[in-house]
């Protein structure tokens, strides 16, 4: 089974990769939709991923109260600096949540169906795997978005 340190290594790589892409694109390009059907902006995608981590790890695993507007995450825009700082804070809390997690324990709450998570009952370990799933898939997506934006500019 994967260790907590290994989980944090790979989840951190994906989150840091996305944060680096947004920072590297800067305010203008990070808030630009690439020329791909249905694409979000890199800024919005990172905002969504931070919402995923905060809700699934913070609320469902650690038991914190987390207010989340999933739909608004995809409309988010703004300067890159505060988003990068938020990503650092979220990453730090993820480390704490994973280190304190009891993987076999039941979730602290039931995720809303509208959040489009896995369609079966999860324990805390599985919720953390869902966090990794989201971070990994969106990191790859953001690499393509970055390449498309840079090729166009």
mmCIF file of C-alpha atoms in Angstrom:
data_model
loop_
_atom_site.group_PDB
_atom_site.id
_atom_site.type_symbol
_atom_site.label_atom_id
_atom_site.label_comp_id
_atom_site.label_asym_id
_atom_site.label_seq_id
_atom_site.Cartn_x
_atom_site.Cartn_y
_atom_site.Cartn_z
ATOM 1 C CA UNK A 1 0.000 0.000 0.000
ATOM 2 C CA UNK A 2 1.147 3.524 -0.650
ATOM 3 C CA UNK A 3 2.573 5.439 2.285
ATOM 4 C CA UNK A 4 1.326 8.857 3.311
ATOM 5 C CA UNK A 5 4.711 10.316 2.318
ATOM 6 C CA UNK A 6 4.452 8.791 -1.159
ATOM 7 C CA UNK A 7 0.897 10.084 -1.546
ATOM 8 C CA UNK A 8 1.994 13.588 -0.563
ATOM 9 C CA UNK A 9 4.957 13.425 -2.942
ATOM 10 C CA UNK A 10 2.791 12.664 -5.981
ATOM 11 C CA UNK A 11 -0.146 14.880 -5.030
ATOM 12 C CA UNK A 12 2.318 17.689 -4.309
ATOM 13 C CA UNK A 13 3.987 17.269 -7.696
ATOM 14 C CA UNK A 14 0.652 17.680 -9.467
ATOM 15 C CA UNK A 15 -0.446 20.658 -7.373
ATOM 16 C CA UNK A 16 2.964 22.333 -7.613
ATOM 17 C CA UNK A 17 3.016 21.695 -11.366
ATOM 18 C CA UNK A 18 -0.307 23.464 -11.855
ATOM 19 C CA UNK A 19 0.700 26.311 -9.574
ATOM 20 C CA UNK A 20 3.952 26.725 -11.513
ATOM 21 C CA UNK A 21 2.089 26.823 -14.819
ATOM 22 C CA UNK A 22 -0.281 29.538 -13.607
ATOM 23 C CA UNK A 23 2.589 31.548 -12.128
ATOM 24 C CA UNK A 24 4.632 31.151 -15.303
ATOM 25 C CA UNK A 25 1.767 32.287 -17.528
ATOM 26 C CA UNK A 26 1.247 35.478 -15.534
ATOM 27 C CA UNK A 27 -1.936 37.443 -14.986
ATOM 28 C CA UNK A 28 -3.006 37.845 -18.605
ATOM 29 C CA UNK A 29 -2.429 34.363 -20.023
ATOM 30 C CA UNK A 30 -3.502 32.561 -16.837
ATOM 31 C CA UNK A 31 -6.891 34.241 -17.255
ATOM 32 C CA UNK A 32 -7.189 33.439 -20.977
ATOM 33 C CA UNK A 33 -9.127 30.488 -22.372
ATOM 34 C CA UNK A 34 -7.018 28.404 -24.753
ATOM 35 C CA UNK A 35 -8.445 27.795 -28.221
ATOM 36 C CA UNK A 36 -9.881 24.399 -27.258
ATOM 37 C CA UNK A 37 -13.580 23.499 -27.209
ATOM 38 C CA UNK A 38 -15.081 24.023 -23.752
ATOM 39 C CA UNK A 39 -11.761 24.977 -22.173
ATOM 40 C CA UNK A 40 -11.467 26.805 -18.890
ATOM 41 C CA UNK A 41 -8.713 29.240 -18.062
ATOM 42 C CA UNK A 42 -5.682 27.934 -16.182
ATOM 43 C CA UNK A 43 -6.596 30.308 -13.338
ATOM 44 C CA UNK A 44 -10.091 28.820 -13.075
ATOM 45 C CA UNK A 45 -8.792 25.256 -13.300
ATOM 46 C CA UNK A 46 -6.336 25.814 -10.447
ATOM 47 C CA UNK A 47 -9.109 27.484 -8.440
ATOM 48 C CA UNK A 48 -11.257 24.394 -9.028
ATOM 49 C CA UNK A 49 -8.451 22.072 -7.929
ATOM 50 C CA UNK A 50 -7.939 24.052 -4.732
ATOM 51 C CA UNK A 51 -11.667 23.726 -4.078
ATOM 52 C CA UNK A 52 -11.413 19.977 -4.609
ATOM 53 C CA UNK A 53 -8.555 19.680 -2.119
ATOM 54 C CA UNK A 54 -10.200 21.934 0.453
ATOM 55 C CA UNK A 55 -13.525 20.124 0.301
ATOM 56 C CA UNK A 56 -12.527 16.481 -0.099
ATOM 57 C CA UNK A 57 -9.492 16.592 2.202
ATOM 58 C CA UNK A 58 -10.496 19.411 4.522
ATOM 59 C CA UNK A 59 -14.196 18.735 4.986
ATOM 60 C CA UNK A 60 -14.647 15.039 4.233
ATOM 61 C CA UNK A 61 -11.368 13.724 5.654
ATOM 62 C CA UNK A 62 -10.356 16.253 8.347
ATOM 63 C CA UNK A 63 -13.824 17.458 9.308
ATOM 64 C CA UNK A 64 -13.341 21.199 8.804
ATOM 65 C CA UNK A 65 -16.240 23.389 7.726
ATOM 66 C CA UNK A 66 -15.627 24.302 4.086
ATOM 67 C CA UNK A 67 -17.844 26.614 2.060
ATOM 68 C CA UNK A 68 -17.534 25.767 -1.615
ATOM 69 C CA UNK A 69 -19.185 27.119 -4.749
ATOM 70 C CA UNK A 70 -18.054 24.582 -7.344
ATOM 71 C CA UNK A 71 -19.692 26.408 -10.254
ATOM 72 C CA UNK A 72 -17.976 29.691 -9.324
ATOM 73 C CA UNK A 73 -14.577 27.961 -9.359
ATOM 74 C CA UNK A 74 -14.838 27.646 -13.134
ATOM 75 C CA UNK A 75 -15.617 31.371 -13.526
ATOM 76 C CA UNK A 76 -12.818 32.549 -11.237
ATOM 77 C CA UNK A 77 -10.322 35.116 -12.486
ATOM 78 C CA UNK A 78 -7.876 37.554 -10.983
ATOM 79 C CA UNK A 79 -4.238 38.265 -10.310
ATOM 80 C CA UNK A 80 -1.960 35.240 -10.098
ATOM 81 C CA UNK A 81 -0.079 36.222 -6.921
ATOM 82 C CA UNK A 82 -2.915 35.686 -4.417
ATOM 83 C CA UNK A 83 -3.912 32.417 -6.106
ATOM 84 C CA UNK A 84 -0.346 31.107 -5.853
ATOM 85 C CA UNK A 85 -0.301 32.062 -2.154
ATOM 86 C CA UNK A 86 -3.632 30.284 -1.632
ATOM 87 C CA UNK A 87 -2.245 27.184 -3.373
ATOM 88 C CA UNK A 88 0.661 27.136 -0.931
ATOM 89 C CA UNK A 89 -1.717 27.356 2.035
ATOM 90 C CA UNK A 90 -3.948 24.602 0.636
ATOM 91 C CA UNK A 91 -0.906 22.389 0.048
ATOM 92 C CA UNK A 92 0.223 22.897 3.656
ATOM 93 C CA UNK A 93 -3.232 21.933 4.953
ATOM 94 C CA UNK A 94 -3.273 18.874 2.681
ATOM 95 C CA UNK A 95 -0.034 17.705 4.291
ATOM 96 C CA UNK A 96 -1.607 18.049 7.747
ATOM 97 C CA UNK A 97 -4.829 16.348 6.655
ATOM 98 C CA UNK A 98 -3.027 13.374 5.128
ATOM 99 C CA UNK A 99 -0.671 12.928 8.057
ATOM 100 C CA UNK A 100 -3.632 12.954 10.496
ATOM 101 C CA UNK A 101 -5.948 10.843 8.320
ATOM 102 C CA UNK A 102 -7.314 7.478 9.328
ATOM 103 C CA UNK A 103 -7.663 5.987 5.821
ATOM 104 C CA UNK A 104 -10.173 3.277 6.776
ATOM 105 C CA UNK A 105 -12.466 5.621 8.711
ATOM 106 C CA UNK A 106 -15.801 6.797 7.336
ATOM 107 C CA UNK A 107 -16.042 10.227 5.747
ATOM 108 C CA UNK A 108 -16.915 13.112 8.037
ATOM 109 C CA UNK A 109 -19.859 13.986 5.753
ATOM 110 C CA UNK A 110 -21.476 12.854 2.520
ATOM 111 C CA UNK A 111 -20.357 14.721 -0.637
ATOM 112 C CA UNK A 112 -23.132 16.383 -2.660
ATOM 113 C CA UNK A 113 -23.958 14.489 -5.854
ATOM 114 C CA UNK A 114 -23.471 17.743 -7.777
ATOM 115 C CA UNK A 115 -19.742 17.619 -6.977
ATOM 116 C CA UNK A 116 -19.400 14.723 -9.423
ATOM 117 C CA UNK A 117 -17.187 12.573 -7.254
ATOM 118 C CA UNK A 118 -17.008 8.786 -7.331
ATOM 119 C CA UNK A 119 -20.402 7.086 -7.488
ATOM 120 C CA UNK A 120 -19.936 4.766 -4.531
ATOM 121 C CA UNK A 121 -19.414 5.000 -0.791
ATOM 122 C CA UNK A 122 -15.908 6.117 0.117
ATOM 123 C CA UNK A 123 -13.762 6.019 3.210
ATOM 124 C CA UNK A 124 -11.222 8.745 3.993
ATOM 125 C CA UNK A 125 -8.424 7.002 2.110
ATOM 126 C CA UNK A 126 -10.574 6.744 -1.010
ATOM 127 C CA UNK A 127 -11.520 10.425 -0.715
ATOM 128 C CA UNK A 128 -7.819 11.264 -0.688
ATOM 129 C CA UNK A 129 -7.324 9.099 -3.778
ATOM 130 C CA UNK A 130 -10.069 11.135 -5.442
ATOM 131 C CA UNK A 131 -8.116 14.289 -4.586
ATOM 132 C CA UNK A 132 -5.055 12.811 -6.291
ATOM 133 C CA UNK A 133 -7.162 11.716 -9.271
ATOM 134 C CA UNK A 134 -8.410 15.284 -9.757
ATOM 135 C CA UNK A 135 -4.975 16.844 -9.309
ATOM 136 C CA UNK A 136 -3.286 14.438 -11.714
ATOM 137 C CA UNK A 137 -5.856 14.699 -14.491
ATOM 138 C CA UNK A 138 -6.112 18.471 -14.267
ATOM 139 C CA UNK A 139 -2.334 18.870 -14.167
ATOM 140 C CA UNK A 140 -2.080 17.102 -17.523
ATOM 141 C CA UNK A 141 -4.974 19.143 -18.856
ATOM 142 C CA UNK A 142 -3.275 22.354 -17.735
ATOM 143 C CA UNK A 143 -0.024 21.389 -19.463
ATOM 144 C CA UNK A 144 -1.968 21.161 -22.735
ATOM 145 C CA UNK A 145 -3.721 24.450 -22.004
ATOM 146 C CA UNK A 146 -0.379 26.138 -21.342
ATOM 147 C CA UNK A 147 1.088 24.818 -24.574
ATOM 148 C CA UNK A 148 -1.931 25.992 -26.566
ATOM 149 C CA UNK A 149 -1.825 29.458 -24.995
ATOM 150 C CA UNK A 150 1.903 29.876 -25.540
ATOM 151 C CA UNK A 151 1.670 28.673 -29.149
ATOM 152 C CA UNK A 152 -1.018 31.260 -29.803
ATOM 153 C CA UNK A 153 0.718 34.221 -28.143
#
